[in-house]
Coordinates of C-alpha atoms in Angstrom, one line a residue:
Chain A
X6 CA 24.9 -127.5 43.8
X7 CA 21.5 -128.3 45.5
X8 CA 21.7 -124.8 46.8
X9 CA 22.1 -123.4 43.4
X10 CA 18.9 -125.5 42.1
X11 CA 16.8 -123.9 45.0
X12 CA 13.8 -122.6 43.7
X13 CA 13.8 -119.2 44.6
X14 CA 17.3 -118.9 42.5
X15 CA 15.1 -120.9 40.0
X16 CA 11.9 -117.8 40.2
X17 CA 14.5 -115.2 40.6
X18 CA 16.2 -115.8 37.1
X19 CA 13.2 -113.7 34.6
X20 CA 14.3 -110.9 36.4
X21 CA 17.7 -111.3 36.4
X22 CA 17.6 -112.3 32.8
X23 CA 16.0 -108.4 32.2
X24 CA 18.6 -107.0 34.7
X25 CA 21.3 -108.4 32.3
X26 CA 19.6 -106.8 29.3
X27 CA 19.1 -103.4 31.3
X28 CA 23.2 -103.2 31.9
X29 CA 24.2 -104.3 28.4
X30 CA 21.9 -101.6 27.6
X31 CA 23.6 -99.3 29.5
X32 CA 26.8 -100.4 29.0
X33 CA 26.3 -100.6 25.1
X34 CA 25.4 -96.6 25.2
X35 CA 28.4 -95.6 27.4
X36 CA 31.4 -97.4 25.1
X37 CA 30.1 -95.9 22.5
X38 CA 29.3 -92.8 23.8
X39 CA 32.5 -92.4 25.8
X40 CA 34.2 -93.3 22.4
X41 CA 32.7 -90.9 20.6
X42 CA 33.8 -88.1 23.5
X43 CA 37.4 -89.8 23.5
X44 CA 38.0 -88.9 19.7
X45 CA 36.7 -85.3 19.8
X46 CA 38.5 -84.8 23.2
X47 CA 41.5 -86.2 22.4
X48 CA 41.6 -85.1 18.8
X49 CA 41.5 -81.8 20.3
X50 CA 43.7 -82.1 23.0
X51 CA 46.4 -83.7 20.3
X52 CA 45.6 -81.4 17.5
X53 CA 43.0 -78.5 18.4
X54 CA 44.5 -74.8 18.8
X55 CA 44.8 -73.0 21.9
X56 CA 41.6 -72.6 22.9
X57 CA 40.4 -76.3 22.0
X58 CA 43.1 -77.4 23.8
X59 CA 42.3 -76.1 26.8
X60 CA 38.9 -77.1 27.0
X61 CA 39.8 -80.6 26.4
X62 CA 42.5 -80.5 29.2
X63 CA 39.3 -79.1 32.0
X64 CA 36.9 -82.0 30.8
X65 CA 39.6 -84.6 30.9
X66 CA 40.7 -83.1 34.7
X67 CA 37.0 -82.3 35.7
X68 CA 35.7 -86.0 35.3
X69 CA 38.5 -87.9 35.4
X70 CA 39.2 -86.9 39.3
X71 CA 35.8 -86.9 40.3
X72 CA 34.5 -90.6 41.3
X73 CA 31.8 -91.8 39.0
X74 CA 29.5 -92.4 41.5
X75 CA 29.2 -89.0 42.5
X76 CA 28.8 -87.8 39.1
X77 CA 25.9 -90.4 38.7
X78 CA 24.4 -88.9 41.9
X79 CA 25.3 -85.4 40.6
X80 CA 23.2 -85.6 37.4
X81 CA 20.4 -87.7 39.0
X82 CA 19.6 -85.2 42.0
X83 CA 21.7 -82.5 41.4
X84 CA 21.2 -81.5 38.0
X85 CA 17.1 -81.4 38.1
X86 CA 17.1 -78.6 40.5
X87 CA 19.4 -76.9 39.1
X88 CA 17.8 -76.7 35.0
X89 CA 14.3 -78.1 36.5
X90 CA 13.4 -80.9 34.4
X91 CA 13.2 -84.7 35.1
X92 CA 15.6 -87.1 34.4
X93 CA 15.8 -90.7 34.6
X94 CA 18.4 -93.4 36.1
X95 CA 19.2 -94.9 32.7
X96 CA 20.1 -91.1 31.5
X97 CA 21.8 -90.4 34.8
X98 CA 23.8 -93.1 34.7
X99 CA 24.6 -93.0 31.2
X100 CA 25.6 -89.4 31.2
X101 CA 27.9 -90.2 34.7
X102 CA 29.6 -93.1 33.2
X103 CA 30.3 -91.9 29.5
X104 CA 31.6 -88.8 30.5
X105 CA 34.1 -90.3 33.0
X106 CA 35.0 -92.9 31.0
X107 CA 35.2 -90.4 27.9
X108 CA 38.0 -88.1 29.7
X109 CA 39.9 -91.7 30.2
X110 CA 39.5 -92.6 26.8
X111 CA 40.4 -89.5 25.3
X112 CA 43.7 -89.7 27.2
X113 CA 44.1 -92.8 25.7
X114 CA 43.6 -91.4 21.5
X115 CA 46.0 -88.7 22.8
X116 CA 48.7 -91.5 23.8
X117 CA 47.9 -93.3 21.0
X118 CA 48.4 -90.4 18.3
X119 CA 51.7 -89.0 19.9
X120 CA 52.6 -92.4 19.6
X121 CA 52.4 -91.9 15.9
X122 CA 56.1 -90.6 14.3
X123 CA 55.8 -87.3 13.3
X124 CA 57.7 -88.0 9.9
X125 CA 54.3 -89.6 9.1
X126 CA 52.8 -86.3 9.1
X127 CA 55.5 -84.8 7.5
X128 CA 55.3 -87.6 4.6
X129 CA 51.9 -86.3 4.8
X130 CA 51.6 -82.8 4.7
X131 CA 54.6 -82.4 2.2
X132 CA 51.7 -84.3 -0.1
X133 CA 49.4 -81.7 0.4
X134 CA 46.7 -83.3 2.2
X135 CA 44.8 -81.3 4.6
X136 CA 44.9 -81.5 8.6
X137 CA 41.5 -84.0 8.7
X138 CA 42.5 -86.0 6.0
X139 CA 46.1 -86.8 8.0
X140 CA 44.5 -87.0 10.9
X141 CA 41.7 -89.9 9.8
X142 CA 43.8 -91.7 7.2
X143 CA 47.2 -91.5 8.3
X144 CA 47.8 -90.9 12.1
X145 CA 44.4 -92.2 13.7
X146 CA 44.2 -95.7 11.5
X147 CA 48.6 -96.4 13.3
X148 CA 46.6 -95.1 16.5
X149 CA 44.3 -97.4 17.0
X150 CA 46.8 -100.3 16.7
X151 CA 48.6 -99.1 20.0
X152 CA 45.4 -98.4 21.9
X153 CA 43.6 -101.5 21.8
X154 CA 45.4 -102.9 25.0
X155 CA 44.4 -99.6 26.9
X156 CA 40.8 -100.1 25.3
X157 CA 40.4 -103.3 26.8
X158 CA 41.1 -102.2 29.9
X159 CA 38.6 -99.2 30.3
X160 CA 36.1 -101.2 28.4
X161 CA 35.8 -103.9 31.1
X162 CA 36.2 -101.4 33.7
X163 CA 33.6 -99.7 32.7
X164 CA 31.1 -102.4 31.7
X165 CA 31.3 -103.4 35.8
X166 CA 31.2 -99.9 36.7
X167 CA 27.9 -99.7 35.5
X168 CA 26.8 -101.8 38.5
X169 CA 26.9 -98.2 39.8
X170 CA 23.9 -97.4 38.6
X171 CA 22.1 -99.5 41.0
X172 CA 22.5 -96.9 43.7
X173 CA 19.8 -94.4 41.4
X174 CA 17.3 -97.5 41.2
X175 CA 18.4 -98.3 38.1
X176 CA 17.3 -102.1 36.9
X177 CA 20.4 -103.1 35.7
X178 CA 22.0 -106.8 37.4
X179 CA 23.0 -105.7 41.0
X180 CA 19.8 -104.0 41.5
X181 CA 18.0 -106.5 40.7
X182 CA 20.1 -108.9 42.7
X183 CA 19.5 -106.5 45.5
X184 CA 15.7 -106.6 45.1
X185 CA 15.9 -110.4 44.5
X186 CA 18.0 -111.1 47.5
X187 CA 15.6 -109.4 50.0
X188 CA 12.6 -110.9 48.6
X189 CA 13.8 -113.8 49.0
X190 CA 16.5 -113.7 51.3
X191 CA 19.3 -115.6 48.9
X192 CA 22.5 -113.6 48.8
X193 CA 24.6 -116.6 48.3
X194 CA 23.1 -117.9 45.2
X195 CA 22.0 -114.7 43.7
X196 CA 25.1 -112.9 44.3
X197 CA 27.6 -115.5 43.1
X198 CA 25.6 -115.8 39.8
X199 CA 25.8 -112.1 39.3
X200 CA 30.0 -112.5 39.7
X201 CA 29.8 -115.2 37.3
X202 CA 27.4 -113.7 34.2
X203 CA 30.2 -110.5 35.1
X204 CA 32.9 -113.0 34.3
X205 CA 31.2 -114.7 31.9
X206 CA 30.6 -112.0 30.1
X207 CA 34.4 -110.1 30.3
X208 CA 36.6 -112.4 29.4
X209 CA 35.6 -113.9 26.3
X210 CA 35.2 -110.3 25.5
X211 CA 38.7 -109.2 26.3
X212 CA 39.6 -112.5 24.5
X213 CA 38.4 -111.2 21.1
X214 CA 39.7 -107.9 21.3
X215 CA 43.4 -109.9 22.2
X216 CA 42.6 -111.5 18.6
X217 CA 41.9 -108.4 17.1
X218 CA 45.0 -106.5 18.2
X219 CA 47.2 -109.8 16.9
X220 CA 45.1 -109.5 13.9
X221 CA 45.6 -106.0 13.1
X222 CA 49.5 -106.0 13.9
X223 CA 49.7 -109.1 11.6
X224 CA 47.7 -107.4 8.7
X225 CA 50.0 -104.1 8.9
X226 CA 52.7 -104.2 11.7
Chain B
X22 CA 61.9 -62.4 -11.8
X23 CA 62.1 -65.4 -15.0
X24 CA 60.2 -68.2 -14.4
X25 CA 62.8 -70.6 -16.0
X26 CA 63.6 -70.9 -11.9
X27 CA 61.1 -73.0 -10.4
X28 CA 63.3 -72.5 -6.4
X29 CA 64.3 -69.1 -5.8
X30 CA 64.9 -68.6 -2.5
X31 CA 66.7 -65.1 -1.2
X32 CA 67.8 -63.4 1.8
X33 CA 66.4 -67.2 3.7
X34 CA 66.9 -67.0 7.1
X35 CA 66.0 -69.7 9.6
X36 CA 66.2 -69.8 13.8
X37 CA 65.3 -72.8 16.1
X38 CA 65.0 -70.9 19.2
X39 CA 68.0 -68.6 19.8
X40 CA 70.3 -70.4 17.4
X41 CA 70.2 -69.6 13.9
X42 CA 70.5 -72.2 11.7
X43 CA 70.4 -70.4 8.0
X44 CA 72.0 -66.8 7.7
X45 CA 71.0 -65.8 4.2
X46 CA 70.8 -68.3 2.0
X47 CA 70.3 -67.0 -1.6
X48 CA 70.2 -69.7 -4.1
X49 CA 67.9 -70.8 -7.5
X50 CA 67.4 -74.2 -8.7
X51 CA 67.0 -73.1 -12.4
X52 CA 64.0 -76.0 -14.5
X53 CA 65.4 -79.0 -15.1
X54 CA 68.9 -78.5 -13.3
X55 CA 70.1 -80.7 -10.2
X56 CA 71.6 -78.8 -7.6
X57 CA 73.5 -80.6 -4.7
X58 CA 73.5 -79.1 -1.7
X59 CA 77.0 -80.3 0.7
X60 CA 78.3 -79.6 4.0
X61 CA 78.9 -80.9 7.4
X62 CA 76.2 -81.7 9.7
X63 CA 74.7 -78.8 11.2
X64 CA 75.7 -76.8 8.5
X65 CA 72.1 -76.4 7.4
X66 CA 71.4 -78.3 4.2
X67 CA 68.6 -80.5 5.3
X68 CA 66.9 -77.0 6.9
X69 CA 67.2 -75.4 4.1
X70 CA 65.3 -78.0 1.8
X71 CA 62.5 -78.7 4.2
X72 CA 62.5 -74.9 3.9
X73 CA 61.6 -75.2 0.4
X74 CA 58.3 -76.9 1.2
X75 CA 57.8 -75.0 4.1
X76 CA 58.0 -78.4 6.8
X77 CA 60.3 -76.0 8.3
X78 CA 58.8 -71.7 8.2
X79 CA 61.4 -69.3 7.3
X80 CA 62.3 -66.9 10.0
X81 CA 62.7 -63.8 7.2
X82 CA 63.3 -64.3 3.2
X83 CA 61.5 -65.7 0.4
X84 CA 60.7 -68.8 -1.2
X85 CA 59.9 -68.2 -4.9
X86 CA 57.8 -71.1 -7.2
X87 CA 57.8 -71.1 -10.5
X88 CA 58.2 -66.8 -9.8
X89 CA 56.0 -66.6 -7.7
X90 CA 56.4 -65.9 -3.7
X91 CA 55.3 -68.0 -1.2
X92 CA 53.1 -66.0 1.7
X93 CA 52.7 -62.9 2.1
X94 CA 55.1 -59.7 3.6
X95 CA 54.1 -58.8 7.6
X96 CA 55.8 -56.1 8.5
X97 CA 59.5 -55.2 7.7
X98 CA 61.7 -57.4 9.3
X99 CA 61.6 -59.6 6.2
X100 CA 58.9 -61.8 7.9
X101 CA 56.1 -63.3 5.7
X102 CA 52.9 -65.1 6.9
X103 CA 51.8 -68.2 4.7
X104 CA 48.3 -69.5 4.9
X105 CA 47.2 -73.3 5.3
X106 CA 45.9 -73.9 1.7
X107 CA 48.5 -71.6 -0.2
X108 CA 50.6 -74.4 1.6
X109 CA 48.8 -77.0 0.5
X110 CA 48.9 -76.0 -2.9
X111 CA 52.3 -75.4 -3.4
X112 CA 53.4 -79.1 -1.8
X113 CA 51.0 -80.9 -4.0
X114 CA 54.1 -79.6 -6.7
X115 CA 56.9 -80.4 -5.0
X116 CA 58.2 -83.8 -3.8
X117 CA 60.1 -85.0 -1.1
X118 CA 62.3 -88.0 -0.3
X119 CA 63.0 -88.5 3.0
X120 CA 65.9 -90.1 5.0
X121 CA 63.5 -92.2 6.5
X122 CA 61.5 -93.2 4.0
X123 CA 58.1 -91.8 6.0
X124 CA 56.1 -94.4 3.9
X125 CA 52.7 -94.6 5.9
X126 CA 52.9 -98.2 7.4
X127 CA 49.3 -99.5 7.1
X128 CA 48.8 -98.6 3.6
X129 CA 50.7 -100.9 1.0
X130 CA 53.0 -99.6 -1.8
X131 CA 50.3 -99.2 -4.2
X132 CA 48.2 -97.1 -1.9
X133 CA 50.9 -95.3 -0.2
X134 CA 51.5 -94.0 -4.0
X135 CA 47.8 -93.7 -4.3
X136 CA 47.0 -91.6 -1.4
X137 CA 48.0 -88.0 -2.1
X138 CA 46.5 -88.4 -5.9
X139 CA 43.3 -89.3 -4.3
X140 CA 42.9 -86.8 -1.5
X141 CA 45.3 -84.2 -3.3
X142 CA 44.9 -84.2 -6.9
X143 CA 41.3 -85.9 -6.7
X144 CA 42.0 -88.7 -9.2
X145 CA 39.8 -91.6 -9.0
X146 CA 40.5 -94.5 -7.7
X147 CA 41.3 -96.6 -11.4
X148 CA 43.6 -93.4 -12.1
X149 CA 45.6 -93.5 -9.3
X150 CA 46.7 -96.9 -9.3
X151 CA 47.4 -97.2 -13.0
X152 CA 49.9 -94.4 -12.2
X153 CA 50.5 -96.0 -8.9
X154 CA 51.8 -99.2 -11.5
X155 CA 53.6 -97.9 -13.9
X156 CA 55.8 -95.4 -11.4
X157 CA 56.6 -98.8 -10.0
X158 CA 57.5 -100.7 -12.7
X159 CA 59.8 -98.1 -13.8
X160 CA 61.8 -98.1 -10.3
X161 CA 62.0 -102.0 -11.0
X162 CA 59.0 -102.9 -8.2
X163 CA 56.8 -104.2 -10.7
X164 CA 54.1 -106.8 -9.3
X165 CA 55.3 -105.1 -5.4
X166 CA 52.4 -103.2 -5.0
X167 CA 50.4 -105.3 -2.5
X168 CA 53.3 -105.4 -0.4
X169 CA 53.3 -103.1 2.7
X170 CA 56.3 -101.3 4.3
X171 CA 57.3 -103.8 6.4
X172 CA 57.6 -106.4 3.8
X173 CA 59.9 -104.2 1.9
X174 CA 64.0 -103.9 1.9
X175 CA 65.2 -100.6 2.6
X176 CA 65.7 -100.1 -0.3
X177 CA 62.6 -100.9 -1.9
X178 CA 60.6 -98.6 0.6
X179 CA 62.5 -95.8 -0.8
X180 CA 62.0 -96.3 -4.2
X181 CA 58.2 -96.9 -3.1
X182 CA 58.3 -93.4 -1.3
X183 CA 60.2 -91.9 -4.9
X184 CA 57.3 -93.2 -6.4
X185 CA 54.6 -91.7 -3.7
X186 CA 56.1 -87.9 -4.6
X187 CA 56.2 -88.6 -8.5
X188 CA 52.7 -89.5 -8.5
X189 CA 51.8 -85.8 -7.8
X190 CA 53.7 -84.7 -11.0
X191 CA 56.4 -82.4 -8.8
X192 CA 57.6 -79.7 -10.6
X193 CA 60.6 -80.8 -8.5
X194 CA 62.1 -83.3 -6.7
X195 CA 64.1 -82.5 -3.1
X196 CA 66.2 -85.1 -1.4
X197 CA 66.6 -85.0 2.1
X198 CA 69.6 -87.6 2.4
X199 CA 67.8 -90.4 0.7
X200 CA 70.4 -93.5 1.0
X201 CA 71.6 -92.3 4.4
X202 CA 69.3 -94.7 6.4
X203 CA 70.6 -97.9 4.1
X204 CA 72.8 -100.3 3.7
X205 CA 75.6 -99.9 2.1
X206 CA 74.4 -102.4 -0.7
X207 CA 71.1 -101.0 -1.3
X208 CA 72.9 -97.7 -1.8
X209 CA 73.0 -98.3 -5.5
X210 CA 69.1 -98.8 -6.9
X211 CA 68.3 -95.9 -5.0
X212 CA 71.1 -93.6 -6.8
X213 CA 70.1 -94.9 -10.1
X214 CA 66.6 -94.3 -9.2
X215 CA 67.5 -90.4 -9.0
X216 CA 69.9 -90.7 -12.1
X217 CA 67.1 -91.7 -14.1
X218 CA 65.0 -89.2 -13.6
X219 CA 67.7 -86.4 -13.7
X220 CA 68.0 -88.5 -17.3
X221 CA 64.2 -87.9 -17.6
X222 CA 65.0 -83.8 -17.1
X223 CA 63.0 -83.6 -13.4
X224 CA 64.3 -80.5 -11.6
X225 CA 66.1 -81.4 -8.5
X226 CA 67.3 -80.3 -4.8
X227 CA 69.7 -83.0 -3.1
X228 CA 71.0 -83.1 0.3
X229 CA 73.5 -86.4 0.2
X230 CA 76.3 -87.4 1.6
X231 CA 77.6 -89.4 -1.4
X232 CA 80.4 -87.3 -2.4
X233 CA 81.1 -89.9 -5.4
X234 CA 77.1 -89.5 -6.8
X235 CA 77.0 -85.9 -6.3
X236 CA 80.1 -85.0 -8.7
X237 CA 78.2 -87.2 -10.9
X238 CA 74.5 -85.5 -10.9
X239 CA 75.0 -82.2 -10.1
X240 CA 74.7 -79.5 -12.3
X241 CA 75.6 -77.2 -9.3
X242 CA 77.1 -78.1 -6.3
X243 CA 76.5 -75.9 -3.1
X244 CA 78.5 -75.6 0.0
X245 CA 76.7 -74.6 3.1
X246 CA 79.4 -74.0 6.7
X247 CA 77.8 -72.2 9.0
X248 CA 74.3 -71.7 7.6
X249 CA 75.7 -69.5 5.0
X250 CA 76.5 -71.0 0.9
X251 CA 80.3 -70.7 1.4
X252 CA 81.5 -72.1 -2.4
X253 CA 79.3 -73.3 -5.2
X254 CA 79.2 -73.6 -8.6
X255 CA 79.8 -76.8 -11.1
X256 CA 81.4 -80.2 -9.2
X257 CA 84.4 -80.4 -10.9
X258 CA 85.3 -76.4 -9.8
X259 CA 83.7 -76.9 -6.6
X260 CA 84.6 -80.3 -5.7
X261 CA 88.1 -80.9 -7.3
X262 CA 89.4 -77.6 -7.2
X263 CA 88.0 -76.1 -4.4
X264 CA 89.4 -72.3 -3.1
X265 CA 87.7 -72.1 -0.2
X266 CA 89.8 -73.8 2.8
X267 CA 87.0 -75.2 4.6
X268 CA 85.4 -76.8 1.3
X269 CA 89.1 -78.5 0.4
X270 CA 89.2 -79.8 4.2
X271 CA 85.6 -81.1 3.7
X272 CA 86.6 -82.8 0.2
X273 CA 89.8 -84.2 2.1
X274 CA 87.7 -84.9 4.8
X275 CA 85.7 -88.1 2.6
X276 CA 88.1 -90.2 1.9
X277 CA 85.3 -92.4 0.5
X278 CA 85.1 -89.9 -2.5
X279 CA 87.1 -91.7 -5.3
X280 CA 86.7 -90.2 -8.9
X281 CA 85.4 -90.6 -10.8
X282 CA 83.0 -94.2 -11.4
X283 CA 79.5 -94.3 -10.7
X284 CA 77.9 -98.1 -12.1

């Protein structure tokens, strides 16, 4: 415990306090971004015609069998030569992560809405309603219930994936450990606290979205 | 063409694949008339009706509403094309009671009966579920209308999903084997549910397997074998004394259908 009380652990905390805030950051822009990406993807991919379909099917293959890491190192050196303008590591990152974990998650609305009876869309259509109005009242609302679990799972996978972004010089946690570490030459103590904020900070998480799927299959099973 | 027919289907053909379900099927469901369709399984009937609203597209032929045809000709083979919204349109006037009741499961009654006159008929939200209330009350599900599906006998879902097609005020009411998914004892409120509003004059299209309820309702009773009508005309000619030799074996064949009683 002494160890832990040191006081270069005690110096290095500020800046891993603002490391922390950098990955929730980035972590906070990617879920929602790769949420965003999952609907349209796998809206279209579930509903979209031919062509639609298709191009859901080549993102979901492109950057779902790439490793994210390369994608992050892609659009952080590749990408700048290639349409010659700068980008940063937080955009880098965030593009990397939220499209990967977008072609995941839109696998995961497709699953969910096949999931879906199709008698609910007959129940629907023979009412009249049109194709957007089933899709975001009827099918995607019974979606969602199934896809929570899945959810949870990418969600935490990709809130410690974004540890990746240290390798761009990005100021999330682990590079900031890093940069601690060899100032100050404390791997022990720096490292293990950056395992436990991680843990800290996914289980209560995954905890609540538990509650939430009990919730939601209570309200409306 | 009179309008006083608000089906009028002619020269309907249907094909899943290579196998043709529906070889012809010429038939009118004249306003205000019930018209049972019977048969065996596979002999078409439930194809046929979720012809009529177009869940199933014809192969060839042509579904008439109120005198008018759905879609439009393409070509000469009898083919027609129909569009999205002419679609639309003409579900909005017909119901549909399915075998599994379809209700949509995170919605209660009330706004499962609310939802297509909301995003269909654009009533507003007050509208809807005073209609929503009174269609239930007269199915005997007054004060059920928070309940969701779940929470509901089999029974009571099916009134619930009666109620979801009335709400559109259908020019017609089609009934794809409505009691076939319930128990024997909730059989009954569902069949008075439909006798009621034969009572009330709605024009109706019933695929059922209740021999006993059909001789009952049916102004017409049609015979499908084969995917073609093969005897029809009113129950007590077609169901009692039957000529053709495979309607008489299928008569014979429900022993269930005692004349005549219905409570």
């Amino acid at each position: 415990m002494d160890a832990f009380l040191s006081p270069s652990l005690a110096i290095s905390l500020p800046a891993l306090a603002r490391g922390l805030v950098h990955t929730l950051e980035l972590a906070a822009v990617c879920l929602v971004a790769s949420l965003l990406l999952g609907l349209v993807f796998g809206v279209m991919r579930y509903a979209g015609g031919r062509v639609l379909h298709a191009l859901a099917i080549a993102y979901v293959e492109v950057f779902r069998n790439t490793p994210v890491l390369v994608q992050i190192l892609w659009f952080f050196f590749a990408l700048p030569i290639l349409v010659q303008f700068e980008i940063s590591a937080f955009t880098a990152a965030a593009l990397g992560l939220s499209l990967n974990s977008g072609a995941f998650s839109a696998e995961i609305f497709r699953a969910g809405m096949q999931a879906v009876p199709t008698g609910q869309w007959e129940a629907a259509n023979a009412l009249g309603m049109s194709r957007a109005r089933v899709m975001f009242r009827i099918v995607l609302p019974q979606a969602v219930r199934h896809m929570i679990p899945a959810f949870t799972n990418r969600w935490i996978e990709l809130f410690k994936l974004t540890s990746l972004a240290s390798v761009i010089a990005y100021p999330e946690l682990v590079y900031s450990a890093q940069q601690i570490s060899n100032s100050y030459f404390n791997p022990v103590e720096v490292f293990t606290l950056v395992a436990v904020i991680f843990i800290a900070l996914v289980i209560p998480a995954s905890y609540l979205l538990r509650r939430l799927e009990a919730r939601l299959r209570r309200s409306a099973p | 063409m009179t309008t006083d027919n608000v089906i009028e289907i002619s020269g309907l053909r249907k094909s899943f694949g290579a196998h043709e379900v529906l070889k012809g099927i010429d038939l009118v469901v004249p306003k205000g008339k019930t018209v049972v369709l019977l048969g065996a399984s596979g002999s078409g009937k439930s194809t046929l009706l979720r012809c009529v609203n177009f869940l199933e597209t014809p192969t060839a032929g042509t579904v008439a509403f109120n005198g008018k045809p759905v879609g439009t000709p393409k070509g000469t083979g009898g083919e027609r094309s129909y569009s999205d919204r002419e679609l639309r349109a003409l579900r909005a006037h017909i119901g549909i009671v399915f075998q599994q009741f379809n209700l949509f499961p995170h919605m209660t009654a009330l706004e499962n009966i609310m939802e297509g006159q909301r995003a269909v008929l654009g009533r507003s939200r007050e509208e809807a579920a005073a209609r929503a209330e009174a269609l239930l009350a007269r199915v005997g599900l007054a004060g059920r209308g928070g309940a969701y599906p779940s929470h509901l006998s089999g029974g009571q879902q099916q009134r619930v999903a009666i109620c979801r097609a009335l709400a559109m005020d259908p020019d017609v009411m089609l009934f794809d084997e409505a009691t076939s998914a319930l128990d024997p004892e909730l059989v009954g409120e569902v069949l008075r549910t439909m006798k009621a509003l034969r009572e009330d004059g709605m024009t109706m299209l019933i695929v059922t397997h209740e021999l006993g309820f059909a001789y009952h309702i049916a102004d017409e009773v049609v015979f499908l074998s084969e995917g073609r009508i093969y005897e029809q005309g009113p129950p007590e000619q077609v169901m009692l004394h039957p000529k053709g030799e495979r309607t008489r074996q299928f008569m014979l064949g429900h022993s269930e259908f005692r004349l005549p009683h219905l409570d």
